[in-house]
Backbone as CSV, one residue per row, in Angstrom:
resi,resn,N_x,N_y,N_z,CA_x,CA_y,CA_z,C_x,C_y,C_z
1,UNK,-7.478,61.335,32.515,-7.854,61.283,31.198,-9.085,60.858,30.660
2,UNK,-9.867,61.509,30.430,-11.482,60.866,29.882,-11.426,60.047,29.157
3,UNK,-12.823,59.290,28.997,-12.843,58.217,27.585,-12.424,58.955,26.398
4,UNK,-13.438,60.186,26.305,-13.244,61.085,24.838,-11.870,61.318,24.675
5,UNK,-10.871,61.781,25.569,-9.559,62.417,25.215,-8.913,61.067,24.846
6,UNK,-9.245,59.797,25.082,-8.411,58.804,24.380,-9.120,57.813,23.529
7,UNK,-10.305,57.883,23.056,-11.094,57.470,22.196,-10.392,57.632,20.583
8,UNK,-9.966,56.766,20.102,-9.331,56.911,18.847,-10.205,56.675,17.449
9,UNK,-11.505,56.064,17.405,-12.133,56.011,16.471,-13.513,56.275,17.007
10,UNK,-14.387,57.355,15.802,-15.536,57.184,15.975,-16.641,56.207,16.592
11,UNK,-17.424,56.916,17.723,-18.407,55.821,18.101,-19.666,55.687,17.479
12,UNK,-20.398,54.923,17.315,-21.668,54.839,16.572,-22.738,53.991,17.485
13,UNK,-23.988,54.192,17.191,-25.119,53.355,18.089,-25.784,52.449,17.082
14,UNK,-26.529,51.614,17.197,-27.171,50.886,16.645,-28.583,51.445,16.468
15,UNK,-29.076,51.578,15.015,-30.235,52.234,15.025,-31.488,51.300,15.589
16,UNK,-31.663,50.107,15.482,-32.694,49.426,16.151,-31.997,48.332,17.063
17,UNK,-31.592,48.758,18.151,-31.249,47.806,19.275,-31.893,46.580,19.379
18,UNK,-33.190,46.413,19.096,-34.211,45.275,19.651,-33.573,44.237,18.629
19,UNK,-32.842,44.794,17.585,-32.593,43.916,16.382,-31.651,43.287,16.481
20,UNK,-30.624,43.500,17.452,-29.194,42.739,17.564,-29.119,42.324,18.956
21,UNK,-28.536,41.527,19.148,-28.029,40.496,20.218,-26.427,40.597,20.038
22,UNK,-25.892,40.719,21.567,-24.413,40.915,21.670,-24.181,39.837,22.705
23,UNK,-23.643,38.616,22.467,-23.008,37.669,23.230,-21.547,38.015,23.707
24,UNK,-21.085,37.644,25.034,-20.050,37.150,25.019,-19.677,36.078,26.015
25,UNK,-18.520,35.441,25.408,-18.448,33.863,26.303,-17.539,34.140,27.274
26,UNK,-18.320,34.271,28.542,-17.456,34.471,29.817,-16.526,33.266,30.257
27,UNK,-16.756,31.854,29.659,-15.933,30.848,29.902,-16.243,29.803,29.197
28,UNK,-15.502,28.780,28.575,-16.103,27.720,27.607,-17.383,27.480,27.867
29,UNK,-17.903,27.786,26.598,-19.289,27.278,26.458,-20.226,27.968,27.121
30,UNK,-20.100,28.992,28.180,-20.762,29.739,28.818,-21.012,31.098,28.356
31,UNK,-22.382,31.742,27.617,-22.294,33.058,27.349,-23.155,33.990,28.031
32,UNK,-22.873,35.346,27.990,-23.890,36.115,28.909,-24.485,37.023,27.426
33,UNK,-25.753,37.517,27.457,-26.411,38.444,26.342,-26.157,39.948,27.133
34,UNK,-25.855,40.653,26.096,-25.817,42.122,26.865,-25.990,43.186,25.798
35,UNK,-26.392,44.509,26.461,-26.969,45.592,25.804,-25.697,46.593,25.036
36,UNK,-25.781,47.079,24.193,-24.559,47.847,23.586,-25.005,49.373,24.186
37,UNK,-24.014,49.804,24.575,-23.921,51.213,24.598,-23.689,52.167,23.355
38,UNK,-22.410,51.840,23.084,-21.904,52.213,21.561,-20.879,51.288,21.346
39,UNK,-20.503,51.604,19.767,-19.581,50.721,19.287,-18.728,51.564,18.328
40,UNK,-17.573,50.950,17.997,-16.540,51.510,16.858,-15.706,50.424,16.244
41,UNK,-14.953,50.609,15.287,-14.436,49.911,14.762,-13.430,49.011,15.401
42,UNK,-12.909,49.874,16.883,-11.941,49.101,17.573,-12.549,48.736,18.678
43,UNK,-13.954,49.118,19.463,-14.638,48.337,20.779,-15.513,48.492,20.992
44,UNK,-16.301,48.298,22.155,-17.518,48.449,22.105,-17.776,48.768,23.774
45,UNK,-18.775,49.646,23.814,-19.093,49.475,25.517,-20.237,48.809,25.911
46,UNK,-20.611,47.717,26.331,-21.650,47.174,26.849,-22.024,47.464,28.007
47,UNK,-23.389,46.923,28.523,-24.016,47.065,29.313,-24.349,45.680,30.400
48,UNK,-24.271,45.589,31.548,-24.249,43.920,31.864,-25.043,44.307,33.328
49,UNK,-25.635,43.143,33.904,-26.254,43.027,34.752,-25.210,43.102,35.795
50,UNK,-25.258,43.878,36.978,-24.119,43.807,38.031,-23.768,42.700,38.664
51,UNK,-24.357,41.686,38.672,-24.244,40.325,38.862,-22.982,39.437,38.247
52,UNK,-23.268,40.131,36.980,-22.217,39.504,35.981,-20.910,39.894,36.123
53,UNK,-19.733,38.893,36.259,-18.519,39.381,36.419,-17.426,39.017,34.712
54,UNK,-16.922,39.957,34.548,-15.620,39.770,33.223,-14.748,40.694,33.635
55,UNK,-13.623,39.933,33.901,-12.299,40.640,34.623,-11.628,41.529,33.482
56,UNK,-11.409,42.466,34.349,-10.813,43.646,33.770,-9.123,43.314,33.221
57,UNK,-8.802,43.594,31.745,-7.524,43.116,31.258,-7.666,41.365,30.804
58,UNK,-8.603,40.778,30.876,-8.927,39.659,30.511,-9.437,39.661,28.778
59,UNK,-9.050,38.481,28.039,-9.622,38.761,26.686,-10.959,37.737,26.482
60,UNK,-11.952,37.828,25.989,-13.341,37.392,25.597,-13.801,37.407,24.338
61,UNK,-14.184,36.405,23.704,-14.743,36.269,22.558,-16.203,37.064,22.518
62,UNK,-16.485,37.458,21.769,-17.742,38.325,21.385,-18.489,38.037,20.127
63,UNK,-19.731,38.217,20.165,-20.355,38.042,18.906,-21.527,38.684,18.611
64,UNK,-21.719,39.298,17.326,-22.915,40.282,17.218,-23.826,40.030,16.432
65,UNK,-25.292,39.314,16.855,-26.049,38.421,15.852,-27.146,39.591,15.507
66,UNK,-27.758,39.541,14.281,-28.662,40.529,13.657,-30.141,39.473,13.577
67,UNK,-31.109,39.847,14.410,-32.346,38.954,14.076,-32.725,39.828,13.046
68,UNK,-32.764,38.806,11.898,-33.463,39.297,10.513,-35.315,38.980,10.254
69,UNK,-35.564,40.116,9.339,-37.339,40.181,9.466,-38.124,38.808,9.144
70,UNK,-37.180,37.923,8.755,-37.902,36.289,8.805,-37.843,35.745,9.851
71,UNK,-37.230,36.490,10.908,-37.025,35.251,12.095,-35.664,34.984,12.428
72,UNK,-35.025,34.568,11.158,-33.444,34.198,11.435,-32.464,35.141,11.891
73,UNK,-31.314,34.436,12.373,-30.471,34.992,13.157,-29.257,35.052,12.498
74,UNK,-28.190,35.996,12.065,-27.120,36.086,11.284,-26.010,36.644,11.858
75,UNK,-24.715,36.179,12.161,-24.046,36.520,12.738,-23.305,37.856,11.709
76,UNK,-23.423,39.459,12.655,-22.435,40.225,11.946,-21.153,40.168,12.378
77,UNK,-20.619,39.861,13.198,-19.069,39.598,13.323,-19.118,39.007,14.714
78,UNK,-17.945,38.095,14.681,-17.194,37.667,15.713,-15.671,38.010,15.794
79,UNK,-15.581,38.286,17.190,-14.155,39.049,17.661,-13.864,38.547,19.118
80,UNK,-12.468,38.654,19.289,-11.902,38.528,20.810,-11.684,40.248,21.523
81,UNK,-12.154,40.567,22.467,-11.637,41.545,22.939,-11.394,41.561,24.643
82,UNK,-10.617,42.950,24.891,-10.089,42.584,26.269,-10.899,43.891,26.915
83,UNK,-11.429,43.293,28.245,-12.136,44.726,28.880,-11.098,45.539,29.534
84,UNK,-10.834,46.696,29.342,-9.833,47.786,29.277,-10.788,48.716,30.481
85,UNK,-11.652,49.047,30.665,-12.367,49.688,32.024,-13.725,49.171,32.159
86,UNK,-14.168,49.578,33.381,-15.469,49.383,33.739,-16.041,50.280,34.572
87,UNK,-17.401,50.475,34.692,-17.878,51.926,35.511,-19.377,51.194,35.888
88,UNK,-19.506,51.301,37.460,-20.809,50.950,37.787,-21.707,52.289,37.839
89,UNK,-22.926,52.070,37.089,-23.822,53.363,37.171,-25.219,53.070,37.134
90,UNK,-26.171,53.893,37.275,-27.775,53.804,36.942,-28.094,53.729,35.541
91,UNK,-29.045,52.572,35.320,-29.557,52.521,33.961,-30.856,51.674,33.950
92,UNK,-31.744,52.594,33.613,-33.234,52.469,33.802,-33.891,52.145,35.073
93,UNK,-33.020,52.727,36.007,-33.365,52.341,37.448,-32.662,51.234,38.011
94,UNK,-31.854,51.055,37.533,-31.085,49.708,38.085,-29.584,49.787,37.973
95,UNK,-29.046,49.410,39.004,-27.512,49.624,38.894,-26.879,48.596,37.857
96,UNK,-26.323,48.889,36.881,-25.602,48.172,35.745,-24.257,48.401,35.962
97,UNK,-23.558,47.468,34.833,-22.030,47.657,35.153,-22.001,47.751,33.336
98,UNK,-21.104,49.158,33.315,-20.576,49.507,31.602,-19.326,49.375,31.726
99,UNK,-19.051,48.273,30.652,-17.501,47.891,30.349,-17.046,48.244,28.870
100,UNK,-15.954,48.962,28.777,-15.182,48.968,27.336,-14.534,47.852,27.162
101,UNK,-14.574,47.449,26.111,-13.838,46.300,25.634,-13.133,46.683,24.331
102,UNK,-11.940,46.593,24.169,-10.988,47.164,22.823,-10.790,45.436,22.058
103,UNK,-11.293,45.519,21.092,-11.558,44.430,20.038,-9.734,44.263,19.824
104,UNK,-9.696,43.313,19.560,-8.340,42.471,19.306,-7.876,42.844,17.561
105,UNK,-8.965,42.847,16.923,-8.471,43.739,15.518,-9.717,44.526,15.094
106,UNK,-9.766,45.616,13.964,-10.737,46.310,13.859,-11.724,45.161,12.840
107,UNK,-13.010,45.966,13.333,-14.137,45.478,12.855,-14.816,46.027,11.391
108,UNK,-15.759,45.439,10.447,-16.227,46.434,9.644,-17.472,46.834,10.307
109,UNK,-18.378,47.772,10.272,-19.438,48.258,10.685,-20.368,48.503,9.272
110,UNK,-21.319,47.446,8.929,-22.248,47.983,8.019,-23.014,49.335,8.212
111,UNK,-23.269,50.295,7.109,-23.914,51.216,7.173,-25.518,51.126,7.939
112,UNK,-25.825,50.073,7.578,-27.661,49.871,7.783,-27.400,49.463,9.217
113,UNK,-26.697,49.250,9.786,-26.345,48.517,11.401,-26.392,50.106,12.161
114,UNK,-25.601,50.862,12.085,-25.444,52.093,12.579,-25.838,53.494,12.488
115,UNK,-25.809,54.341,13.594,-25.840,55.746,13.401,-25.089,56.571,14.001
116,UNK,-24.957,57.633,13.819,-23.503,58.558,14.600,-24.761,59.023,15.669
117,UNK,-26.232,59.027,15.613,-26.733,59.941,16.768,-27.175,58.753,17.797
118,UNK,-26.818,59.413,19.234,-27.137,58.553,20.387,-28.665,58.589,20.154
119,UNK,-29.499,57.256,20.337,-30.955,56.682,20.567,-30.630,56.292,21.809
120,UNK,-32.022,56.330,22.672,-32.414,55.781,23.748,-32.451,54.455,23.666
121,UNK,-31.938,53.506,24.771,-31.875,52.020,24.941,-32.928,51.803,26.011
C-alpha cells in the first residue's frame, strides 16, 4: 500500500522553508534540526542526514519554529510524534533519510505558513 493510499489528511508545504526551523528532540536535551518535505494536521515528513538515527516506532518531541522578520524566533507548535516510516533517497545529490512522523494529536496549520503547491527545497 502506498503512502498516497493511506494518507488521511491533505499535505501542505511551507511557502518559505528558510523561514522555519524544525527541531526533533532525539534524547533528553539533544536536538537535531531538520528540513520538512511536507506537513499535515496529523503528521510531517522530515528530511535528515543519514548519520542521524531516529528509531521507527518511537515517539519524539518536535518543535516548529518561525523566524520572524525582526530576527526573533516564535514557536509555531510543539507536539509529540511517532516515526512510522523511513526511506533513504538522494536529495540535493546527497543520500538522506526521509521520515514520516505521525503526531500524537492533530495540530493547527496557519494559512500564512502553508501552500498546497509543492515547492523546491
